[in-house]
mmCIF file with all atom_site columns, C-alpha atoms in Angstrom:
data_model
loop_
_atom_site.group_PDB
_atom_site.id
_atom_site.type_symbol
_atom_site.label_atom_id
_atom_site.label_alt_id
_atom_site.label_comp_id
_atom_site.label_asym_id
_atom_site.label_entity_id
_atom_site.label_seq_id
_atom_site.pdbx_PDB_ins_code
_atom_site.Cartn_x
_atom_site.Cartn_y
_atom_site.Cartn_z
_atom_site.occupancy
_atom_site.B_iso_or_equiv
_atom_site.pdbx_formal_charge
_atom_site.auth_seq_id
_atom_site.auth_comp_id
_atom_site.auth_asym_id
_atom_site.auth_atom_id
_atom_site.pdbx_PDB_model_num
ATOM 1  C CA . ASP A 1 1  ? 0.045  -0.290  -0.188 1.00 59.00 ? 246 ASP A CA 1
ATOM 2  C CA . GLN A 1 2  ? 2.938  2.104   0.845  1.00 67.00 ? 247 GLN A CA 1
ATOM 3  C CA . GLY A 1 3  ? 4.790  1.259   -2.032 1.00 71.00 ? 248 GLY A CA 1
ATOM 4  C CA . HIS A 1 4  ? 7.126  -0.942  -0.502 1.00 78.00 ? 249 HIS A CA 1
ATOM 5  C CA . MET A 1 5  ? 7.421  -4.507  -1.560 1.00 85.00 ? 250 MET A CA 1
ATOM 6  C CA . ILE A 1 6  ? 7.312  -7.353  0.529  1.00 88.00 ? 251 ILE A CA 1
ATOM 7  C CA . ILE A 1 7  ? 8.861  -10.958 -0.013 1.00 90.00 ? 252 ILE A CA 1
ATOM 8  C CA . ASP A 1 8  ? 8.550  -14.038 2.146  1.00 94.00 ? 253 ASP A CA 1
ATOM 9  C CA . ALA A 1 9  ? 12.327 -15.144 2.613  1.00 94.00 ? 254 ALA A CA 1
ATOM 10 C CA . HIS A 1 10 ? 13.948 -17.845 5.354  1.00 96.00 ? 255 HIS A CA 1
ATOM 11 C CA . ILE A 1 11 ? 16.373 -16.202 8.095  1.00 95.00 ? 256 ILE A CA 1
ATOM 12 C CA . ASN A 1 12 ? 18.640 -18.687 9.317  1.00 95.00 ? 257 ASN A CA 1
ATOM 13 C CA . GLY A 1 13 ? 15.973 -21.185 8.341  1.00 96.00 ? 258 GLY A CA 1
ATOM 14 C CA . LYS A 1 14 ? 12.803 -19.913 9.838  1.00 96.00 ? 259 LYS A CA 1
ATOM 15 C CA . PRO A 1 15 ? 10.394 -18.049 7.834  1.00 96.00 ? 260 PRO A CA 1
ATOM 16 C CA . MET A 1 16 ? 10.000 -14.737 7.686  1.00 94.00 ? 261 MET A CA 1
ATOM 17 C CA . ARG A 1 17 ? 8.169  -11.681 5.734  1.00 92.00 ? 262 ARG A CA 1
ATOM 18 C CA . CYS A 1 18 ? 10.556 -8.846  4.955  1.00 89.00 ? 263 CYS A CA 1
ATOM 19 C CA . MET A 1 19 ? 10.388 -5.220  3.320  1.00 85.00 ? 264 MET A CA 1
ATOM 20 C CA . PHE A 1 20 ? 12.305 -5.707  0.073  1.00 81.00 ? 265 PHE A CA 1
ATOM 21 C CA . ASP A 1 21 ? 14.294 -2.400  -0.758 1.00 76.00 ? 266 ASP A CA 1
ATOM 22 C CA . THR A 1 22 ? 16.769 -2.193  -3.300 1.00 72.00 ? 267 THR A CA 1
ATOM 23 C CA . GLY A 1 23 ? 18.402 1.079   -1.595 1.00 69.00 ? 268 GLY A CA 1
ATOM 24 C CA . ALA A 1 24 ? 18.627 -0.125  1.648  1.00 70.00 ? 269 ALA A CA 1
ATOM 25 C CA . ASN A 1 25 ? 21.094 -2.390  3.709  1.00 71.00 ? 270 ASN A CA 1
ATOM 26 C CA . GLU A 1 26 ? 19.886 -5.681  5.484  1.00 75.00 ? 271 GLU A CA 1
ATOM 27 C CA . PHE A 1 27 ? 18.844 -4.393  8.867  1.00 83.00 ? 272 PHE A CA 1
ATOM 28 C CA . PHE A 1 28 ? 16.553 -6.401  11.282 1.00 90.00 ? 273 PHE A CA 1
ATOM 29 C CA . THR A 1 29 ? 15.569 -5.687  14.807 1.00 90.00 ? 274 THR A CA 1
ATOM 30 C CA . ILE A 1 30 ? 17.357 -7.679  17.231 1.00 93.00 ? 275 ILE A CA 1
ATOM 31 C CA . ASP A 1 31 ? 13.824 -9.681  18.415 1.00 93.00 ? 276 ASP A CA 1
ATOM 32 C CA . GLN A 1 32 ? 13.196 -10.331 14.886 1.00 93.00 ? 277 GLN A CA 1
ATOM 33 C CA . LEU A 1 33 ? 16.548 -12.410 14.561 1.00 94.00 ? 278 LEU A CA 1
ATOM 34 C CA . SER A 1 34 ? 16.311 -14.066 18.105 1.00 94.00 ? 279 SER A CA 1
ATOM 35 C CA . ARG A 1 35 ? 12.681 -15.722 16.811 1.00 93.00 ? 280 ARG A CA 1
ATOM 36 C CA . CYS A 1 36 ? 14.788 -16.946 14.248 1.00 94.00 ? 281 CYS A CA 1
ATOM 37 C CA . GLY A 1 37 ? 17.634 -18.367 16.098 1.00 94.00 ? 282 GLY A CA 1
ATOM 38 C CA . VAL A 1 38 ? 20.240 -15.795 15.560 1.00 94.00 ? 283 VAL A CA 1
ATOM 39 C CA . LYS A 1 39 ? 21.518 -14.619 19.452 1.00 92.00 ? 284 LYS A CA 1
ATOM 40 C CA . ILE A 1 40 ? 22.656 -10.968 19.154 1.00 90.00 ? 285 ILE A CA 1
ATOM 41 C CA . ALA A 1 41 ? 24.439 -10.004 21.956 1.00 84.00 ? 286 ALA A CA 1
ATOM 42 C CA . SER A 1 42 ? 23.144 -6.612  22.854 1.00 82.00 ? 287 SER A CA 1
ATOM 43 C CA . HIS A 1 43 ? 24.551 -6.454  26.374 1.00 85.00 ? 288 HIS A CA 1
ATOM 44 C CA . LYS A 1 44 ? 28.120 -5.788  24.758 1.00 91.00 ? 289 LYS A CA 1
ATOM 45 C CA . LYS A 1 45 ? 28.628 -2.837  23.142 1.00 94.00 ? 290 LYS A CA 1
ATOM 46 C CA . PRO A 1 46 ? 27.076 -1.938  19.686 1.00 94.00 ? 291 PRO A CA 1
ATOM 47 C CA . ASP A 1 47 ? 29.107 -2.552  16.485 1.00 94.00 ? 292 ASP A CA 1
ATOM 48 C CA . GLY A 1 48 ? 28.447 0.853   15.114 1.00 92.00 ? 293 GLY A CA 1
ATOM 49 C CA . TYR A 1 49 ? 25.794 3.265   14.418 1.00 91.00 ? 294 TYR A CA 1
ATOM 50 C CA . ALA A 1 50 ? 22.680 3.998   11.820 1.00 85.00 ? 295 ALA A CA 1
ATOM 51 C CA . SER A 1 51 ? 21.667 6.674   10.515 1.00 79.00 ? 296 SER A CA 1
ATOM 52 C CA . GLY A 1 52 ? 19.007 7.154   13.113 1.00 70.00 ? 297 GLY A CA 1
ATOM 53 C CA . TRP A 1 53 ? 15.509 8.151   12.516 1.00 68.00 ? 298 TRP A CA 1
ATOM 54 C CA . ALA A 1 54 ? 14.203 11.520  13.800 1.00 76.00 ? 299 ALA A CA 1
ATOM 55 C CA . GLY A 1 55 ? 18.118 12.492  13.219 1.00 78.00 ? 300 GLY A CA 1
ATOM 56 C CA . LYS A 1 56 ? 19.060 10.428  16.595 1.00 84.00 ? 301 LYS A CA 1
ATOM 57 C CA . PRO A 1 57 ? 22.083 7.390   15.837 1.00 89.00 ? 302 PRO A CA 1
ATOM 58 C CA . VAL A 1 58 ? 20.671 4.152   16.375 1.00 87.00 ? 303 VAL A CA 1
ATOM 59 C CA . PRO A 1 59 ? 23.012 1.854   17.933 1.00 91.00 ? 304 PRO A CA 1
ATOM 60 C CA . VAL A 1 60 ? 23.431 -1.723  15.726 1.00 92.00 ? 305 VAL A CA 1
ATOM 61 C CA . TRP A 1 61 ? 24.804 -4.756  16.393 1.00 94.00 ? 306 TRP A CA 1
ATOM 62 C CA . LYS A 1 62 ? 25.856 -7.156  13.116 1.00 93.00 ? 307 LYS A CA 1
ATOM 63 C CA . ALA A 1 63 ? 25.791 -11.125 12.568 1.00 93.00 ? 308 ALA A CA 1
ATOM 64 C CA . THR A 1 64 ? 26.135 -13.260 9.679  1.00 94.00 ? 309 THR A CA 1
ATOM 65 C CA . VAL A 1 65 ? 23.178 -15.158 9.022  1.00 94.00 ? 310 VAL A CA 1
ATOM 66 C CA . PRO A 1 66 ? 21.704 -17.805 5.688  1.00 96.00 ? 311 PRO A CA 1
ATOM 67 C CA . ILE A 1 67 ? 19.128 -15.552 4.280  1.00 94.00 ? 312 ILE A CA 1
ATOM 68 C CA . LYS A 1 68 ? 16.962 -17.526 1.548  1.00 96.00 ? 313 LYS A CA 1
ATOM 69 C CA . VAL A 1 69 ? 14.713 -15.689 -1.034 1.00 94.00 ? 314 VAL A CA 1
ATOM 70 C CA . GLY A 1 70 ? 13.216 -17.916 -3.549 1.00 94.00 ? 315 GLY A CA 1
ATOM 71 C CA . THR A 1 71 ? 15.963 -20.601 -4.764 1.00 96.00 ? 316 THR A CA 1
ATOM 72 C CA . ILE A 1 72 ? 18.707 -18.186 -3.684 1.00 96.00 ? 317 ILE A CA 1
ATOM 73 C CA . THR A 1 73 ? 20.405 -18.602 -0.596 1.00 96.00 ? 318 THR A CA 1
ATOM 74 C CA . ARG A 1 74 ? 23.269 -16.102 0.624  1.00 95.00 ? 319 ARG A CA 1
ATOM 75 C CA . ASN A 1 75 ? 25.022 -15.728 4.214  1.00 96.00 ? 320 ASN A CA 1
ATOM 76 C CA . LEU A 1 76 ? 24.449 -12.143 4.360  1.00 92.00 ? 321 LEU A CA 1
ATOM 77 C CA . ASP A 1 77 ? 26.127 -9.488  7.022  1.00 91.00 ? 322 ASP A CA 1
ATOM 78 C CA . VAL A 1 78 ? 23.099 -8.026  8.525  1.00 91.00 ? 323 VAL A CA 1
ATOM 79 C CA . ARG A 1 79 ? 22.723 -5.079  11.111 1.00 92.00 ? 324 ARG A CA 1
ATOM 80 C CA . ALA A 1 80 ? 19.959 -5.546  13.842 1.00 92.00 ? 325 ALA A CA 1
ATOM 81 C CA . ALA A 1 81 ? 19.048 -2.427  16.360 1.00 90.00 ? 326 ALA A CA 1
ATOM 82 C CA . GLN A 1 82 ? 16.680 -2.637  19.747 1.00 86.00 ? 327 GLN A CA 1
ATOM 83 C CA . GLU A 1 83 ? 13.630 -1.326  17.858 1.00 77.00 ? 328 GLU A CA 1
ATOM 84 C CA . GLY A 1 84 ? 13.028 -0.387  13.954 1.00 65.00 ? 329 GLY A CA 1
ATOM 85 C CA . PRO A 1 85 ? 11.683 2.730   13.228 1.00 57.00 ? 330 PRO A CA 1
ATOM 86 C CA . GLY A 1 86 ? 8.774  4.279   14.476 1.00 49.00 ? 331 GLY A CA 1
#
């Protein structure tokens, strides 16, 4: 409805509906990755910061996870934040 493409993917072997954006990096919330069995050590120092929503930097943690879309599977470096955009 808002011009975003929603796809069915498998993250770490678990099904997830994802927003596909050709101009964005692989980005999830810690909770989304946790539901797929990917543990993020968010109690540790973040690996970096994303350009934040409303001008605030957002701490992110990195992980490498297998992502499958259709017949294509890749191990991709993803970033995870505590929460998604507002």
